[in-house]
Amino acid sequence: MVTYIIRRLIGAVLMLVIVSMVTFSIFFVVPRIAGATAEDFASRYMGRSADAEMIAVTAEKLGFNDPIPVQYGRWISGVFVGSEFDTGAAIEECPAPCFGYSFIKRQPVWPDLVDRIPVTFSLALGASVIWLLSGVAIGVLSALRKGTIFDRAAMSIALAGVSLPIFFTGIVSLVVFSYGLGITAPGGSFTPFLENPAEWAYNLLLPWITLAFLNAASYARLTRAGMLETMSEDYIRTARAKGMQESRVVVRHGLRAALTPILTIFGLDLGLLLGGAVLTESTFSLKGIGDYAVQAIVTNDLPKIMGVTMVAALFVVLASLIVDLLYAVVDPRVRLG
């Protein structure tokens, strides 16, 4: 088990290195191949309001004329030891972890992300618990009652959940439950958990349910398919023939074997959601990482965009790592292999 964990940790570190190289290449190497100059990169740092002289000075001070490996080394080292940005007028400090410095807002990117991470974390964790529990439960019941009215109704609702986009269901939910019936909080409200847990849950209840409805549908369909395949295996019939309780057969032998693909998509979905639920946060006016990414794109703030990209990649890799470790718990064959 220790060897398995060490291998996965090494793989996660290598993946982060590869992601950092790909991210840097997308924003710096590919545009340079397409003909972008150092002044073009500087303009993306300074924003649209900067004049030509300021852009030229910034390009020189920030080292955009340096070789690509030097620029990558300077960028990645800033994450661990911090960076200094000489704009000509002043030297701007960006303490570690430095995921970039926004010259438009005149402040490092990381503190902004830290302020918004609790919103995205709250949205992701609450919604993921709802969609995982409800989706798996509905999928198991549908598999055990294959062909019944419950099975057909559940799969029909699941199909609707998969088909409807989040901005549609989110707006409809706001109109009906917030502005119509007044039983949920309107969009744009967030209270930190430690400040008031009850109000925290009340403000996020509608985004949780709306987002969970979209994802639970996929989990229900996948769980149903996995359970139907697993429950027809020989070892299931053997367990029943030995007189084992049906509930134990379903949970310990059937569901446990069907959880592997569920864990796979759950890790990816949770990682992507932690990286920024753009549509959900925009629909419910939540100031999380997704909203921060949208603002960065609108203002053409390159350091913000790169910072969000790296943080989102970090969450996805960490979620995948946790899923790999859970594989060994759920399925002993992974650990023994």
Coordinates of C-alpha atoms in Angstrom, one line a residue:
M1 CA 0.0 0.0 0.0
V2 CA 2.9 2.4 0.8
T3 CA 4.5 1.7 -2.5
Y4 CA 1.2 2.3 -4.3
I5 CA 0.8 5.7 -2.5
I6 CA 4.4 6.7 -3.3
R7 CA 3.9 5.9 -7.0
R8 CA 0.7 8.0 -7.1
L9 CA 2.4 10.9 -5.4
I10 CA 5.3 10.9 -7.8
G11 CA 2.8 10.7 -10.7
A12 CA 0.9 13.7 -9.3
V13 CA 4.0 15.8 -9.1
L14 CA 5.1 14.9 -12.6
M15 CA 1.6 15.7 -13.9
L16 CA 1.7 19.2 -12.2
V17 CA 5.1 19.8 -13.9
I18 CA 3.7 18.8 -17.3
V19 CA 0.6 21.0 -16.7
S20 CA 2.8 24.0 -15.8
M21 CA 4.9 23.5 -19.0
V22 CA 1.8 23.1 -21.2
T23 CA 0.2 26.2 -19.6
F24 CA 3.3 28.3 -20.1
S25 CA 3.6 27.1 -23.7
I26 CA 0.0 28.0 -24.5
F27 CA 0.3 31.5 -23.3
F28 CA 3.9 32.2 -24.3
V29 CA 5.4 29.7 -26.7
V30 CA 2.5 29.2 -29.1
P31 CA 1.8 33.0 -29.5
R32 CA 5.6 33.6 -30.1
I33 CA 5.5 30.9 -32.9
A34 CA 2.5 32.7 -34.4
G35 CA 4.5 35.9 -34.5
A36 CA 3.8 37.6 -31.2
T37 CA 6.5 40.0 -29.9
A38 CA 7.7 40.9 -26.4
E39 CA 5.6 44.1 -26.6
D40 CA 2.5 42.0 -27.3
F41 CA 3.1 40.0 -24.1
A42 CA 3.7 43.1 -22.1
S43 CA 0.4 44.6 -23.4
R44 CA -1.5 41.6 -22.0
Y45 CA 0.1 42.3 -18.6
M46 CA -0.5 46.0 -18.7
G47 CA -4.0 46.0 -20.1
R48 CA -5.6 47.9 -23.0
S49 CA -5.1 51.3 -21.5
A50 CA -1.2 51.2 -21.5
D51 CA 0.6 53.3 -24.2
A52 CA 3.4 52.1 -26.5
E53 CA 6.2 53.5 -24.4
M54 CA 5.0 52.0 -21.2
I55 CA 4.5 48.6 -23.0
A56 CA 8.1 48.7 -24.4
V57 CA 9.6 49.5 -21.0
T58 CA 7.5 46.8 -19.3
A59 CA 8.6 44.2 -21.9
E60 CA 12.2 44.9 -21.2
K61 CA 11.8 45.0 -17.4
L62 CA 9.8 41.8 -17.2
G63 CA 12.3 39.9 -19.3
F64 CA 10.0 39.0 -22.3
N65 CA 13.0 39.3 -24.5
D66 CA 14.8 36.5 -22.6
P67 CA 15.0 32.9 -23.9
I68 CA 11.9 30.8 -23.3
P69 CA 13.6 28.4 -20.8
V70 CA 14.7 31.4 -18.7
Q71 CA 11.2 32.9 -18.7
Y72 CA 9.7 29.5 -17.7
G73 CA 12.2 29.0 -14.9
R74 CA 11.5 32.5 -13.6
W75 CA 7.8 32.0 -13.7
I76 CA 7.7 28.6 -12.0
S77 CA 10.3 29.6 -9.3
G78 CA 8.0 32.4 -8.3
V79 CA 5.4 29.9 -7.2
F80 CA 7.8 28.6 -4.5
V81 CA 10.1 31.5 -3.6
G82 CA 8.1 34.6 -4.8
S83 CA 9.0 37.1 -7.5
E84 CA 9.8 40.8 -8.0
F85 CA 8.4 42.7 -11.0
D86 CA 10.3 45.8 -12.1
T87 CA 7.9 48.0 -14.0
G88 CA 10.3 50.9 -14.3
A89 CA 8.5 53.2 -11.8
A90 CA 8.7 50.7 -8.9
I91 CA 9.5 47.2 -8.0
E92 CA 6.4 45.2 -7.2
E93 CA 6.7 42.4 -4.7
C94 CA 4.8 39.1 -5.2
P95 CA 5.5 36.8 -2.2
A96 CA 5.3 33.0 -2.5
P97 CA 3.2 31.4 -3.6
C98 CA 3.3 33.8 -6.5
F99 CA 0.8 32.7 -9.3
G100 CA 1.3 36.0 -11.1
Y101 CA 1.0 39.7 -10.5
S102 CA -1.9 41.7 -11.9
F103 CA -0.6 45.1 -13.2
I104 CA -4.1 46.2 -13.8
K105 CA -5.2 45.8 -10.2
R106 CA -1.7 46.4 -8.8
Q107 CA -1.7 43.3 -6.6
P108 CA -0.7 39.7 -6.7
V109 CA -3.1 37.1 -8.0
W110 CA -2.9 34.6 -5.1
P111 CA -4.5 36.8 -2.4
D112 CA -7.5 37.4 -4.8
L113 CA -7.8 33.7 -5.3
V114 CA -7.6 33.0 -1.6
D115 CA -10.5 35.4 -1.0
R116 CA -12.6 33.5 -3.6
I117 CA -11.6 29.9 -2.9
P118 CA -14.1 29.6 0.1
V119 CA -17.0 30.4 -2.2
T120 CA -16.0 27.9 -4.8
F121 CA -15.1 25.3 -2.1
S122 CA -18.5 25.7 -0.4
L123 CA -20.4 25.4 -3.7
A124 CA -18.4 22.4 -4.9
L125 CA -18.4 20.4 -1.6
G126 CA -22.0 20.9 -0.8
A127 CA -23.2 20.1 -4.3
S128 CA -20.9 17.1 -4.7
V129 CA -22.2 15.5 -1.5
I130 CA -25.8 15.9 -2.7
W131 CA -25.3 14.6 -6.3
L132 CA -23.1 11.7 -5.2
L133 CA -25.5 10.4 -2.5
S134 CA -28.7 11.0 -4.5
G135 CA -27.3 9.8 -7.8
V136 CA -25.8 6.6 -6.5
A137 CA -28.9 5.9 -4.4
I138 CA -31.3 6.4 -7.4
G139 CA -29.1 4.4 -9.6
V140 CA -29.0 1.4 -7.2
L141 CA -32.8 1.5 -6.7
S142 CA -33.4 1.7 -10.5
A143 CA -31.1 -1.3 -11.1
L144 CA -32.9 -3.4 -8.4
R145 CA -36.3 -2.4 -9.8
K146 CA -35.4 -2.6 -13.5
G147 CA -38.4 -2.1 -15.7
T148 CA -40.7 -0.7 -13.0
I149 CA -42.4 2.7 -13.1
F150 CA -39.8 4.0 -10.6
D151 CA -37.0 2.9 -12.9
R152 CA -38.5 4.6 -16.0
A153 CA -39.4 7.8 -14.1
A154 CA -36.0 8.0 -12.5
M155 CA -34.1 7.5 -15.9
S156 CA -36.5 10.0 -17.6
I157 CA -35.7 12.7 -15.0
A158 CA -32.0 11.8 -15.3
L159 CA -32.1 12.3 -19.0
A160 CA -33.7 15.7 -18.5
G161 CA -31.0 16.6 -16.0
V162 CA -28.2 15.6 -18.4
S163 CA -29.9 17.5 -21.3
L164 CA -30.7 20.8 -19.5
P165 CA -27.8 23.3 -19.2
I166 CA -27.0 24.8 -15.8
F167 CA -27.8 28.4 -16.8
F168 CA -31.3 27.3 -17.8
T169 CA -32.1 25.3 -14.7
G170 CA -30.4 27.9 -12.5
I171 CA -32.5 30.8 -13.9
V172 CA -35.7 28.8 -13.6
S173 CA -34.9 27.9 -10.0
L174 CA -34.2 31.5 -9.1
V175 CA -37.4 32.7 -10.7
V176 CA -39.6 30.0 -9.0
F177 CA -38.0 29.4 -5.6
S178 CA -36.3 32.7 -4.8
Y179 CA -38.3 35.4 -6.5
G180 CA -41.6 33.6 -6.8
L181 CA -42.1 31.5 -3.6
G182 CA -39.4 33.2 -1.6
I183 CA -38.2 30.0 0.1
T184 CA -34.6 30.2 -0.9
A185 CA -32.0 33.0 -0.9
P186 CA -31.6 35.1 -4.0
G187 CA -28.4 35.0 -6.0
G188 CA -25.2 36.8 -4.9
S189 CA -25.5 35.9 -1.2
F190 CA -22.6 34.2 0.6
T191 CA -21.8 33.9 4.3
P192 CA -18.6 32.3 5.5
F193 CA -19.3 28.9 7.3
L194 CA -17.5 29.9 10.5
E195 CA -19.4 33.1 10.7
N196 CA -22.9 31.6 10.5
P197 CA -23.3 27.9 9.4
A198 CA -27.0 28.1 9.1
E199 CA -27.0 31.2 6.9
W200 CA -24.1 29.7 4.9
A201 CA -26.2 26.6 4.0
Y202 CA -29.3 28.7 3.4
N203 CA -27.6 31.0 0.9
L204 CA -26.1 28.1 -1.0
L205 CA -29.0 25.6 -0.9
L206 CA -30.4 26.5 -4.3
P207 CA -27.1 26.5 -6.1
W208 CA -26.3 23.2 -4.5
I209 CA -29.6 21.6 -5.6
T210 CA -29.4 23.0 -9.1
L211 CA -25.9 21.9 -9.7
A212 CA -26.5 18.5 -8.0
F213 CA -29.6 17.9 -10.3
L214 CA -27.3 18.3 -13.3
N215 CA -24.6 15.9 -12.1
A216 CA -26.7 13.4 -10.2
A217 CA -28.4 12.5 -13.4
S218 CA -25.1 11.2 -14.9
Y219 CA -24.3 9.3 -11.7
A220 CA -27.7 7.7 -11.5
R221 CA -27.4 6.4 -15.1
L222 CA -23.8 5.2 -14.6
T223 CA -24.6 3.5 -11.3
R224 CA -27.6 1.8 -12.7
A225 CA -25.6 0.4 -15.6
G226 CA -22.8 -0.7 -13.3
M227 CA -25.2 -2.4 -10.9
L228 CA -27.1 -4.2 -13.6
E229 CA -23.8 -5.7 -14.9
T230 CA -22.4 -6.5 -11.5
M231 CA -25.6 -8.1 -10.1
S232 CA -25.5 -10.7 -12.9
E233 CA -22.1 -11.9 -12.1
D234 CA -21.4 -15.5 -10.8
Y235 CA -20.1 -14.4 -7.4
I236 CA -23.3 -12.5 -6.7
R237 CA -25.3 -15.7 -7.3
T238 CA -22.9 -17.6 -5.1
A239 CA -23.3 -15.1 -2.3
R240 CA -27.1 -15.4 -2.5
A241 CA -26.8 -19.2 -2.6
K242 CA -24.8 -19.1 0.6
G243 CA -27.8 -17.4 2.3
M244 CA -26.2 -14.0 2.6
Q245 CA -28.6 -11.1 3.4
E246 CA -29.8 -9.3 0.2
S247 CA -28.8 -5.9 1.6
R248 CA -25.3 -7.2 2.2
V249 CA -25.1 -8.7 -1.2
V250 CA -26.1 -5.4 -2.8
V251 CA -23.9 -3.1 -0.8
R252 CA -20.8 -5.1 -0.1
H253 CA -20.5 -7.1 -3.3
G254 CA -22.7 -5.3 -5.9
L255 CA -22.3 -1.6 -5.1
R256 CA -18.6 -1.8 -4.1
A257 CA -17.6 -3.3 -7.4
A258 CA -19.7 -0.7 -9.3
L259 CA -18.1 2.2 -7.5
T260 CA -14.8 2.3 -9.4
P261 CA -16.2 4.2 -12.5
I262 CA -18.2 6.4 -10.1
L263 CA -15.1 7.4 -8.3
T264 CA -13.3 8.2 -11.6
I265 CA -15.9 10.7 -12.8
F266 CA -16.4 12.0 -9.3
G267 CA -12.8 13.0 -8.9
L268 CA -12.8 14.7 -12.3
D269 CA -16.1 16.5 -11.7
L270 CA -15.0 17.7 -8.2
G271 CA -11.6 18.8 -9.4
L272 CA -13.1 20.8 -12.3
L273 CA -15.7 22.3 -10.0
L274 CA -13.1 23.3 -7.5
G275 CA -11.2 24.9 -10.3
G276 CA -14.1 27.2 -10.9
A277 CA -17.8 26.6 -11.7
V278 CA -18.0 29.4 -14.3
L279 CA -21.6 29.0 -15.4
T280 CA -23.0 28.2 -11.9
E281 CA -21.2 31.2 -10.2
S282 CA -22.3 33.5 -13.1
T283 CA -25.9 32.3 -12.9
F284 CA -26.1 32.8 -9.1
S285 CA -23.8 35.8 -8.9
L286 CA -21.3 34.1 -6.6
K287 CA -17.9 35.6 -6.4
G288 CA -15.8 32.5 -6.7
I289 CA -12.9 31.4 -8.8
G290 CA -15.1 30.9 -11.9
D291 CA -16.3 34.5 -11.7
Y292 CA -12.7 35.6 -11.2
A293 CA -11.7 33.8 -14.4
V294 CA -14.5 35.5 -16.3
Q295 CA -13.4 38.9 -15.1
A296 CA -9.8 38.1 -16.0
I297 CA -10.8 37.2 -19.6
V298 CA -13.0 40.3 -20.0
T299 CA -10.2 42.6 -18.8
N300 CA -7.5 40.7 -20.8
D301 CA -5.5 40.3 -17.5
L302 CA -3.0 37.5 -18.5
P303 CA -1.5 36.9 -15.0
K304 CA -4.9 36.3 -13.6
I305 CA -5.8 33.9 -16.4
M306 CA -2.6 31.9 -15.9
G307 CA -3.0 31.9 -12.1
V308 CA -6.6 30.5 -12.4
T309 CA -5.4 27.9 -14.9
M310 CA -2.6 26.7 -12.6
V311 CA -4.9 26.6 -9.5
A312 CA -7.6 24.8 -11.4
A313 CA -5.0 22.3 -12.7
L314 CA -3.8 21.8 -9.1
F315 CA -7.3 21.0 -7.9
V316 CA -7.9 18.5 -10.7
V317 CA -4.6 16.7 -10.1
L318 CA -5.2 16.6 -6.3
A319 CA -8.7 15.2 -6.9
S320 CA -7.4 12.6 -9.2
L321 CA -4.8 11.6 -6.7
I322 CA -7.4 11.2 -3.9
V323 CA -9.5 9.1 -6.3
D324 CA -6.5 6.9 -7.1
L325 CA -5.9 6.3 -3.3
L326 CA -9.6 5.5 -2.8
Y327 CA -9.4 2.9 -5.6
A328 CA -7.2 0.8 -3.3
V329 CA -9.7 1.1 -0.5
V330 CA -12.8 0.2 -2.6
D331 CA -11.2 -2.4 -4.9
P332 CA -8.4 -4.6 -3.3
R333 CA -7.4 -5.7 -6.8
V334 CA -5.9 -2.3 -7.5
R335 CA -3.8 -2.4 -4.3
L336 CA -2.6 -5.9 -5.0
G337 CA -1.8 -5.2 -8.7

